[in-house]
Amino acid sequence: MSNYTDLEHEKALENTLYWQSGTIKTPVQGYEFGRYQERLKDYKEAACWYLYASDNGYIPASYSYVICVMKQLGISDQNEDIHQLLPVMFDYYQEKKETPEDYYRLGMLYKMGWGINQDKNEALTNFKIAAKQNYGDASYEIALCFINGIENSDKDYDMTRQYLRKAYDEHCEDAIFKDFAIFRGDFNEYEYQREIKEAYSFKLGQLIRVAELRQSKESIQNVIQMYQNGYPGDTGAKRQEFIRKADKYIKQISSHYDIK
């Protein structure tokens, strides 16, 4: 886990230099630019580029756009007419199955019942194929299966954490946060104290950047939530001091968006 933040910084810099030097001329490029924006936590910009590429017939972008709609990432509501995309997406990934990401996405379609009847066993089968090829999001999904019980078995806390650690090593950011959330013990006993602090600071910095660059209700709320969660390991007055840093964003969102 210790290499994650350094590698993410390096990747972000490399991608930024690449996109600063190029122009977007094709749906595939639009999709890749959307992925870049999503990694920077600029979900609104990402969703716009996914929609552009999807409207121009690029099915992987349709998948990413559907995820944005369903999770309300960069999109304020779920009234988008996306249902006609679901069977097309399923047929595409059911036939393609070339990369670990293809298997992961097919697994997600089975898990959610998008374009096909929901089938958790088929979902797990595809997640396992992708996870064997070190695809972090698939390892994360397997961890969630262990949280809820897997293949008619009881919940398995140890296997959950094992797959979360694997997922984080494979660059799934959510894994370290989920691992910390389910950790049973005092913070001083947590095996990855430095890693969770670095991941938290890295994510908070990204969200603050987006809130300042493209001010919106969603982007400001994301920063508020991060502050109100408290910094990992902080207690007492130190924790409250960190949480109070959300106050200026709360005032900002209340004055601009009439939210109390």
C-alpha positions in Angstrom: 0.0 0.0 0.0 2.9 2.4 0.7 3.5 3.2 -3.0 0.0 4.2 -3.9 0.1 8.0 -3.3 3.5 8.5 -4.9 2.4 6.6 -8.0 -0.9 8.5 -8.2 0.9 11.8 -8.0 3.3 10.7 -10.8 0.4 9.5 -12.9 -1.6 12.7 -12.4 1.4 14.8 -13.4 2.1 12.7 -16.5 -1.5 12.8 -17.6 -1.8 16.5 -17.0 1.3 17.2 -19.2 -0.2 14.9 -21.9 -3.6 16.6 -22.0 -2.1 20.1 -21.9 -0.2 19.3 -25.1 -3.0 17.7 -27.1 -6.5 18.3 -28.5 -9.5 16.1 -28.4 -10.6 15.1 -31.9 -12.3 11.7 -31.4 -14.8 10.0 -29.1 -12.1 7.7 -27.8 -10.0 10.8 -26.8 -13.0 12.4 -25.2 -13.6 9.3 -23.2 -10.0 9.1 -22.1 -10.1 12.8 -21.1 -13.2 12.1 -19.1 -11.3 9.4 -17.2 -8.5 11.8 -16.5 -11.0 14.3 -15.1 -12.6 11.7 -13.0 -9.3 10.7 -11.5 -8.9 14.4 -10.6 -12.3 14.2 -8.9 -13.8 16.7 -11.4 -16.9 14.6 -11.9 -19.0 17.2 -13.7 -16.3 17.7 -16.4 -15.9 13.9 -16.6 -19.6 13.3 -17.1 -19.7 15.9 -19.9 -16.9 14.1 -21.8 -18.4 10.7 -21.2 -21.7 11.9 -22.6 -20.0 13.4 -25.7 -18.2 10.1 -26.4 -21.3 8.0 -25.7 -23.5 10.1 -28.0 -20.8 9.5 -30.7 -21.2 5.7 -30.3 -18.3 4.8 -28.0 -19.8 2.1 -25.7 -17.1 2.2 -22.9 -18.0 5.9 -22.5 -21.7 4.9 -22.2 -20.8 2.7 -19.3 -18.9 5.4 -17.5 -21.7 7.9 -18.1 -24.2 5.5 -16.7 -22.1 5.1 -13.6 -22.0 8.9 -13.2 -25.8 9.1 -13.5 -26.4 6.2 -11.1 -24.0 7.6 -8.5 -24.9 11.2 -9.2 -21.3 12.1 -9.9 -21.3 15.4 -11.7 -25.0 15.1 -12.5 -27.6 16.6 -10.2 -30.4 14.1 -10.8 -31.1 10.7 -12.4 -33.7 11.8 -14.9 -31.3 11.1 -17.8 -32.7 8.7 -20.3 -30.0 6.0 -20.0 -32.1 2.8 -20.0 -31.7 2.3 -23.8 -27.9 2.1 -23.3 -28.0 -0.8 -20.8 -28.7 -3.7 -23.2 -26.2 -2.3 -25.7 -23.6 -2.1 -23.0 -24.2 -5.7 -21.9 -24.0 -7.1 -25.5 -20.8 -5.2 -26.0 -19.0 -6.4 -22.9 -20.5 -9.9 -23.1 -18.9 -10.3 -26.6 -15.7 -8.3 -26.0 -14.1 -9.8 -22.8 -10.5 -8.9 -23.8 -9.2 -7.1 -20.8 -9.6 -7.3 -17.1 -11.6 -4.1 -17.2 -14.0 -5.8 -19.6 -14.6 -8.6 -17.2 -15.0 -6.2 -14.3 -17.6 -4.1 -16.2 -19.5 -7.2 -17.3 -19.5 -8.3 -13.6 -20.9 -4.9 -12.6 -23.7 -5.2 -15.2 -24.6 -8.6 -13.8 -24.4 -7.3 -10.2 -26.7 -4.4 -10.9 -29.0 -6.1 -13.4 -28.2 -3.5 -16.1 -29.2 -4.8 -19.5 -29.6 -8.4 -18.1 -31.3 -10.1 -15.2 -29.3 -9.6 -12.0 -27.0 -12.6 -11.4 -24.6 -12.2 -8.5 -22.9 -15.6 -9.2 -22.1 -14.5 -12.8 -20.9 -11.1 -11.4 -18.6 -12.8 -9.0 -17.2 -15.1 -11.7 -16.3 -12.1 -13.8 -14.8 -10.2 -10.8 -12.6 -13.2 -10.1 -11.3 -13.3 -13.7 -10.4 -9.7 -13.5 -8.9 -9.9 -10.0 -6.6 -12.7 -11.1 -5.2 -10.2 -13.6 -4.7 -7.6 -10.8 -7.6 -5.3 -11.6 -8.1 -3.4 -8.4 -11.8 -2.5 -8.8 -12.6 -6.2 -9.2 -10.7 -7.1 -6.1 -12.7 -4.4 -4.3 -15.9 -5.9 -5.5 -14.9 -9.3 -4.2 -14.1 -7.7 -0.9 -17.6 -6.4 -0.8 -18.9 -9.9 -1.4 -17.0 -11.1 1.6 -18.5 -8.3 3.7 -22.0 -9.4 2.8 -21.3 -13.2 2.7 -20.2 -15.0 -0.4 -21.6 -18.0 -2.2 -23.9 -18.9 0.7 -21.1 -18.6 3.2 -20.9 -16.4 6.3 -19.3 -13.0 6.2 -15.5 -13.2 6.4 -13.8 -10.2 7.9 -10.3 -11.4 7.3 -10.9 -12.2 3.6 -12.6 -8.8 3.2 -9.5 -7.0 4.4 -7.2 -9.2 2.4 -9.0 -8.3 -0.8 -9.2 -4.7 0.2 -5.4 -4.6 0.7 -5.0 -6.3 -2.7 -7.3 -3.8 -4.3 -5.5 -0.8 -2.9 -2.1 -2.2 -4.1 -3.8 -2.3 -7.5 -4.7 1.4 -7.3 -8.3 1.2 -6.2 -8.6 4.3 -4.0 -11.8 3.3 -2.3 -10.2 0.2 -0.9 -8.1 2.0 1.7 -11.1 4.0 2.9 -13.3 1.0 3.2 -10.5 -1.0 5.0 -10.1 1.8 7.5 -13.9 2.1 7.9 -14.3 -1.6 8.8 -11.1 -1.9 10.9 -11.9 -3.3 14.3 -9.5 -1.7 16.7 -7.8 1.5 17.9 -6.2 3.7 15.3 -2.8 3.1 17.0 -3.2 -0.5 16.0 -4.1 0.1 12.4 -1.5 -1.4 10.1 -1.7 1.3 7.5 -1.7 4.6 9.5 0.6 6.5 7.1 -1.3 5.2 4.0 -4.7 6.2 5.2 -3.4 9.7 6.1 -1.7 10.1 2.8 -4.8 8.9 0.9 -7.1 11.1 2.9 -4.9 14.2 2.3 -4.5 13.4 -1.4 -8.2 13.0 -1.9 -9.1 16.1 0.1 -6.6 18.2 -1.9 -8.1 17.0 -5.2 -11.6 17.9 -4.0 -10.6 21.3 -2.8 -9.0 22.0 -6.2 -12.2 21.1 -8.0 -14.3 23.2 -5.6 -12.1 26.2 -6.3 -11.8 25.6 -10.0 -15.4 24.7 -10.9 -17.5 25.8 -8.0 -20.7 23.9 -7.7 -23.0 22.6 -4.9 -21.7 19.1 -5.4 -18.0 20.0 -5.4 -18.4 22.1 -2.2 -20.4 19.4 -0.5 -17.7 16.9 -1.2 -15.1 19.0 0.6 -17.5 19.5 3.6 -18.0 15.8 3.9 -14.3 15.1 3.9 -13.7 17.7 6.7 -16.7 16.5 8.7 -15.5 12.9 8.5 -12.5 14.0 10.6 -8.8 13.4 9.8 -7.7 9.7 10.4 -6.3 9.3 13.9 -7.3 12.7 15.3 -9.2 12.8 18.5 -10.5 15.4 21.0 -9.7 19.1 20.3 -7.5 18.3 17.3 -10.4 16.4 15.6 -12.8 19.2 16.3 -10.4 21.8 15.0 -10.1 19.8 11.7 -13.9 19.4 11.4 -14.4 23.2 11.9 -12.4 23.8 8.7 -15.7 22.8 7.0 -17.4 25.9 8.3 -16.2 28.3 5.6 -17.5 25.9 2.9 -20.8 25.5 4.8 -21.2 29.3 4.7 -20.2 29.4 1.1 -22.7 26.7 0.0 -25.5 28.3 2.2 -25.0 31.7 0.7 -24.7 30.6 -2.9 -27.1 27.7 -3.1 -29.7 28.6 -0.4 -28.8 25.5 1.7 -29.1 25.7 5.5 
